[in-house]
């Protein structure tokens, strides 16, 4: 999730879009929550509100390496 610093997030809507993109890229909800400073349940609520489909369990989640997120 190195792309986060290149995303201009001034509103919650922009943040939510970035969260949805990160999930679609394959990052786990827990890693997204950690990167955005949110709870995992809040990330789940955002994904549900934006109707982002659940990633297949057969596809392993990408691991966030803790580095600043840049695209």
mmCIF file of N, CA and C in Angstrom:
data_model
loop_
_atom_site.group_PDB
_atom_site.id
_atom_site.type_symbol
_atom_site.label_atom_id
_atom_site.label_comp_id
_atom_site.label_asym_id
_atom_site.label_seq_id
_atom_site.Cartn_x
_atom_site.Cartn_y
_atom_site.Cartn_z
ATOM 1 N N UNK A 1 0.832 -1.173 0.000
ATOM 2 C CA UNK A 1 0.000 0.000 0.000
ATOM 3 C C UNK A 1 0.880 1.240 0.000
ATOM 4 N N UNK A 2 1.822 1.235 -0.854
ATOM 5 C CA UNK A 2 2.748 2.354 -0.931
ATOM 6 C C UNK A 2 2.143 3.551 -1.647
ATOM 7 N N UNK A 3 0.997 3.395 -2.238
ATOM 8 C CA UNK A 3 0.385 4.444 -3.043
ATOM 9 C C UNK A 3 -0.381 5.470 -2.223
ATOM 10 N N UNK A 4 -0.591 5.237 -0.941
ATOM 11 C CA UNK A 4 -1.446 6.116 -0.145
ATOM 12 C C UNK A 4 -0.949 7.556 -0.104
ATOM 13 N N UNK A 5 0.351 7.765 -0.028
ATOM 14 C CA UNK A 5 0.868 9.130 0.088
ATOM 15 C C UNK A 5 0.666 9.938 -1.185
ATOM 16 N N UNK A 6 0.465 9.255 -2.308
ATOM 17 C CA UNK A 6 0.209 9.984 -3.549
ATOM 18 C C UNK A 6 -1.272 10.277 -3.733
ATOM 19 N N UNK A 7 -2.121 9.721 -2.866
ATOM 20 C CA UNK A 7 -3.557 9.958 -2.950
ATOM 21 C C UNK A 7 -3.891 11.181 -2.102
ATOM 22 N N UNK A 8 -4.524 12.165 -2.720
ATOM 23 C CA UNK A 8 -4.895 13.389 -2.007
ATOM 24 C C UNK A 8 -6.229 13.149 -1.316
ATOM 25 N N UNK A 9 -6.193 12.975 0.007
ATOM 26 C CA UNK A 9 -7.406 12.679 0.762
ATOM 27 C C UNK A 9 -7.747 13.868 1.653
ATOM 28 N N UNK A 10 -8.718 14.632 1.223
ATOM 29 C CA UNK A 10 -9.144 15.783 2.013
ATOM 30 C C UNK A 10 -10.500 15.548 2.652
ATOM 31 N N UNK A 11 -11.235 14.581 2.127
ATOM 32 C CA UNK A 11 -12.569 14.309 2.652
ATOM 33 C C UNK A 11 -12.698 12.834 3.006
ATOM 34 N N UNK A 12 -13.728 12.516 3.760
ATOM 35 C CA UNK A 12 -13.982 11.119 4.095
ATOM 36 C C UNK A 12 -14.322 10.313 2.851
ATOM 37 N N UNK A 13 -14.982 10.937 1.887
ATOM 38 C CA UNK A 13 -15.330 10.238 0.644
ATOM 39 C C UNK A 13 -14.069 9.806 -0.100
ATOM 40 N N UNK A 14 -13.060 10.673 -0.138
ATOM 41 C CA UNK A 14 -11.792 10.327 -0.784
ATOM 42 C C UNK A 14 -11.078 9.226 -0.009
ATOM 43 N N UNK A 15 -11.132 9.304 1.312
ATOM 44 C CA UNK A 15 -10.535 8.254 2.144
ATOM 45 C C UNK A 15 -11.220 6.921 1.890
ATOM 46 N N UNK A 16 -12.554 6.947 1.843
ATOM 47 C CA UNK A 16 -13.310 5.722 1.620
ATOM 48 C C UNK A 16 -12.992 5.110 0.263
ATOM 49 N N UNK A 17 -12.833 5.950 -0.750
ATOM 50 C CA UNK A 17 -12.467 5.462 -2.079
ATOM 51 C C UNK A 17 -11.095 4.802 -2.043
ATOM 52 N N UNK A 18 -10.157 5.402 -1.331
ATOM 53 C CA UNK A 18 -8.811 4.823 -1.211
ATOM 54 C C UNK A 18 -8.859 3.488 -0.473
ATOM 55 N N UNK A 19 -9.716 3.376 0.538
ATOM 56 C CA UNK A 19 -9.867 2.120 1.273
ATOM 57 C C UNK A 19 -10.411 1.039 0.348
ATOM 58 N N UNK A 20 -11.404 1.386 -0.450
ATOM 59 C CA UNK A 20 -11.986 0.421 -1.387
ATOM 60 C C UNK A 20 -10.953 -0.032 -2.416
ATOM 61 N N UNK A 21 -10.141 0.903 -2.910
ATOM 62 C CA UNK A 21 -9.101 0.548 -3.879
ATOM 63 C C UNK A 21 -8.074 -0.389 -3.253
ATOM 64 N N UNK A 22 -7.678 -0.102 -2.027
ATOM 65 C CA UNK A 22 -6.700 -0.959 -1.348
ATOM 66 C C UNK A 22 -7.240 -2.374 -1.196
ATOM 67 N N UNK A 23 -8.514 -2.492 -0.854
ATOM 68 C CA UNK A 23 -9.130 -3.813 -0.698
ATOM 69 C C UNK A 23 -9.211 -4.525 -2.045
ATOM 70 N N UNK A 24 -9.566 -3.783 -3.092
ATOM 71 C CA UNK A 24 -9.633 -4.373 -4.426
ATOM 72 C C UNK A 24 -8.253 -4.798 -4.913
ATOM 73 N N UNK A 25 -7.199 -4.086 -4.492
ATOM 74 C CA UNK A 25 -5.834 -4.463 -4.848
ATOM 75 C C UNK A 25 -5.424 -5.757 -4.163
ATOM 76 N N UNK A 26 -6.120 -6.116 -3.086
ATOM 77 C CA UNK A 26 -5.838 -7.380 -2.422
ATOM 78 C C UNK A 26 -5.326 -7.281 -1.003
ATOM 79 N N UNK A 27 -5.309 -6.104 -0.417
ATOM 80 C CA UNK A 27 -4.846 -5.975 0.959
ATOM 81 C C UNK A 27 -5.922 -6.417 1.940
ATOM 82 N N UNK A 28 -5.510 -6.988 3.046
ATOM 83 C CA UNK A 28 -6.429 -7.466 4.077
ATOM 84 C C UNK A 28 -7.039 -6.284 4.824
ATOM 85 N N UNK A 29 -8.260 -6.485 5.315
ATOM 86 C CA UNK A 29 -8.943 -5.426 6.056
ATOM 87 C C UNK A 29 -8.125 -4.968 7.253
ATOM 88 N N UNK A 30 -7.484 -5.881 7.945
ATOM 89 C CA UNK A 30 -6.695 -5.516 9.127
ATOM 90 C C UNK A 30 -5.529 -4.603 8.753
ATOM 91 N N UNK A 31 -4.871 -4.890 7.630
ATOM 92 C CA UNK A 31 -3.760 -4.050 7.190
ATOM 93 C C UNK A 31 -4.247 -2.676 6.747
ATOM 94 N N UNK A 32 -5.387 -2.652 6.071
ATOM 95 C CA UNK A 32 -5.962 -1.371 5.647
ATOM 96 C C UNK A 32 -6.318 -0.540 6.875
ATOM 97 N N UNK A 33 -6.939 -1.177 7.856
ATOM 98 C CA UNK A 33 -7.327 -0.481 9.082
ATOM 99 C C UNK A 33 -6.108 0.104 9.781
ATOM 100 N N UNK A 34 -5.040 -0.668 9.863
ATOM 101 C CA UNK A 34 -3.811 -0.207 10.513
ATOM 102 C C UNK A 34 -3.222 0.987 9.761
ATOM 103 N N UNK A 35 -3.227 0.904 8.441
ATOM 104 C CA UNK A 35 -2.634 1.969 7.631
ATOM 105 C C UNK A 35 -3.430 3.271 7.711
ATOM 106 N N UNK A 36 -4.745 3.153 7.827
ATOM 107 C CA UNK A 36 -5.591 4.345 7.860
ATOM 108 C C UNK A 36 -5.933 4.782 9.279
ATOM 109 N N UNK A 37 -5.505 4.031 10.271
ATOM 110 C CA UNK A 37 -5.787 4.389 11.652
ATOM 111 C C UNK A 37 -7.240 4.196 12.034
ATOM 112 N N UNK A 38 -7.869 3.175 11.463
ATOM 113 C CA UNK A 38 -9.269 2.871 11.742
ATOM 114 C C UNK A 38 -9.375 1.477 12.333
ATOM 115 N N UNK A 39 -10.554 1.155 12.849
ATOM 116 C CA UNK A 39 -10.780 -0.211 13.316
ATOM 117 C C UNK A 39 -11.125 -1.090 12.116
ATOM 118 N N UNK A 40 -10.877 -2.374 12.268
ATOM 119 C CA UNK A 40 -11.191 -3.327 11.207
ATOM 120 C C UNK A 40 -12.687 -3.347 10.916
ATOM 121 N N UNK A 41 -13.490 -3.198 11.962
ATOM 122 C CA UNK A 41 -14.941 -3.206 11.756
ATOM 123 C C UNK A 41 -15.384 -1.965 10.978
ATOM 124 N N UNK A 42 -14.730 -0.825 11.208
ATOM 125 C CA UNK A 42 -15.077 0.390 10.454
ATOM 126 C C UNK A 42 -14.719 0.228 8.982
ATOM 127 N N UNK A 43 -13.579 -0.391 8.706
ATOM 128 C CA UNK A 43 -13.199 -0.650 7.317
ATOM 129 C C UNK A 43 -14.239 -1.564 6.669
ATOM 130 N N UNK A 44 -14.693 -2.572 7.404
ATOM 131 C CA UNK A 44 -15.733 -3.462 6.894
ATOM 132 C C UNK A 44 -17.022 -2.719 6.588
ATOM 133 N N UNK A 45 -17.385 -1.773 7.441
ATOM 134 C CA UNK A 45 -18.591 -0.969 7.210
ATOM 135 C C UNK A 45 -18.452 -0.121 5.948
ATOM 136 N N UNK A 46 -17.277 0.443 5.746
ATOM 137 C CA UNK A 46 -17.030 1.267 4.560
ATOM 138 C C UNK A 46 -17.116 0.409 3.304
ATOM 139 N N UNK A 47 -16.501 -0.768 3.348
ATOM 140 C CA UNK A 47 -16.545 -1.661 2.189
ATOM 141 C C UNK A 47 -17.972 -2.092 1.887
ATOM 142 N N UNK A 48 -18.733 -2.367 2.933
ATOM 143 C CA UNK A 48 -20.127 -2.777 2.749
ATOM 144 C C UNK A 48 -20.957 -1.630 2.176
ATOM 145 N N UNK A 49 -20.740 -0.428 2.673
ATOM 146 C CA UNK A 49 -21.487 0.737 2.193
ATOM 147 C C UNK A 49 -21.208 1.030 0.722
ATOM 148 N N UNK A 50 -19.990 0.721 0.278
ATOM 149 C CA UNK A 50 -19.610 0.958 -1.116
ATOM 150 C C UNK A 50 -19.819 -0.286 -1.978
ATOM 151 N N UNK A 51 -20.420 -1.308 -1.400
ATOM 152 C CA UNK A 51 -20.743 -2.557 -2.111
ATOM 153 C C UNK A 51 -19.521 -3.178 -2.782
ATOM 154 N N UNK A 52 -18.395 -3.178 -2.061
ATOM 155 C CA UNK A 52 -17.191 -3.834 -2.562
ATOM 156 C C UNK A 52 -17.340 -5.313 -2.254
ATOM 157 N N UNK A 53 -17.246 -6.129 -3.282
ATOM 158 C CA UNK A 53 -17.464 -7.558 -3.077
ATOM 159 C C UNK A 53 -16.325 -8.172 -2.273
ATOM 160 N N UNK A 54 -16.665 -9.206 -1.537
ATOM 161 C CA UNK A 54 -15.681 -9.895 -0.708
ATOM 162 C C UNK A 54 -14.685 -10.612 -1.604
ATOM 163 N N UNK A 55 -13.438 -10.447 -1.286
ATOM 164 C CA UNK A 55 -12.392 -11.131 -2.032
ATOM 165 C C UNK A 55 -12.480 -12.622 -1.739
ATOM 166 N N UNK A 56 -12.248 -13.439 -2.727
ATOM 167 C CA UNK A 56 -12.302 -14.883 -2.556
ATOM 168 C C UNK A 56 -11.268 -15.335 -1.533
ATOM 169 N N UNK A 57 -11.642 -16.298 -0.703
ATOM 170 C CA UNK A 57 -10.702 -16.835 0.284
ATOM 171 C C UNK A 57 -9.558 -17.585 -0.384
ATOM 172 N N UNK A 58 -9.740 -17.961 -1.644
ATOM 173 C CA UNK A 58 -8.690 -18.666 -2.384
ATOM 174 C C UNK A 58 -7.549 -17.725 -2.774
ATOM 175 N N UNK A 59 -7.843 -16.426 -2.786
ATOM 176 C CA UNK A 59 -6.831 -15.440 -3.152
ATOM 177 C C UNK A 59 -6.199 -14.916 -1.867
ATOM 178 N N UNK A 60 -4.930 -15.185 -1.651
ATOM 179 C CA UNK A 60 -4.308 -14.714 -0.409
ATOM 180 C C UNK A 60 -4.211 -13.191 -0.379
ATOM 181 N N UNK A 61 -4.373 -12.641 0.799
ATOM 182 C CA UNK A 61 -4.270 -11.189 0.967
ATOM 183 C C UNK A 61 -2.816 -10.765 0.836
ATOM 184 N N UNK A 62 -2.597 -9.581 0.286
ATOM 185 C CA UNK A 62 -1.254 -9.024 0.230
ATOM 186 C C UNK A 62 -0.862 -8.573 1.628
ATOM 187 N N UNK A 63 0.386 -8.682 1.945
ATOM 188 C CA UNK A 63 0.853 -8.286 3.273
ATOM 189 C C UNK A 63 1.403 -6.865 3.210
ATOM 190 N N UNK A 64 0.932 -6.028 4.115
ATOM 191 C CA UNK A 64 1.445 -4.664 4.203
ATOM 192 C C UNK A 64 2.761 -4.715 4.941
ATOM 193 N N UNK A 65 3.787 -4.125 4.360
ATOM 194 C CA UNK A 65 5.124 -4.181 4.943
ATOM 195 C C UNK A 65 5.396 -3.057 5.939
ATOM 196 N N UNK A 66 4.417 -2.219 6.205
ATOM 197 C CA UNK A 66 4.601 -1.145 7.166
ATOM 198 C C UNK A 66 5.241 0.100 6.590
ATOM 199 N N UNK A 67 5.674 0.021 5.335
ATOM 200 C CA UNK A 67 6.268 1.180 4.672
ATOM 201 C C UNK A 67 5.180 2.202 4.368
ATOM 202 N N UNK A 68 5.547 3.476 4.214
ATOM 203 C CA UNK A 68 4.552 4.468 3.810
ATOM 204 C C UNK A 68 3.910 4.046 2.495
ATOM 205 N N UNK A 69 2.612 4.244 2.407
ATOM 206 C CA UNK A 69 1.896 3.808 1.212
ATOM 207 C C UNK A 69 2.066 4.819 0.092
ATOM 208 N N UNK A 70 2.614 4.374 -1.005
ATOM 209 C CA UNK A 70 2.782 5.207 -2.205
ATOM 210 C C UNK A 70 2.320 4.395 -3.391
ATOM 211 N N UNK A 71 1.810 5.091 -4.389
ATOM 212 C CA UNK A 71 1.307 4.411 -5.576
ATOM 213 C C UNK A 71 2.402 4.217 -6.582
#
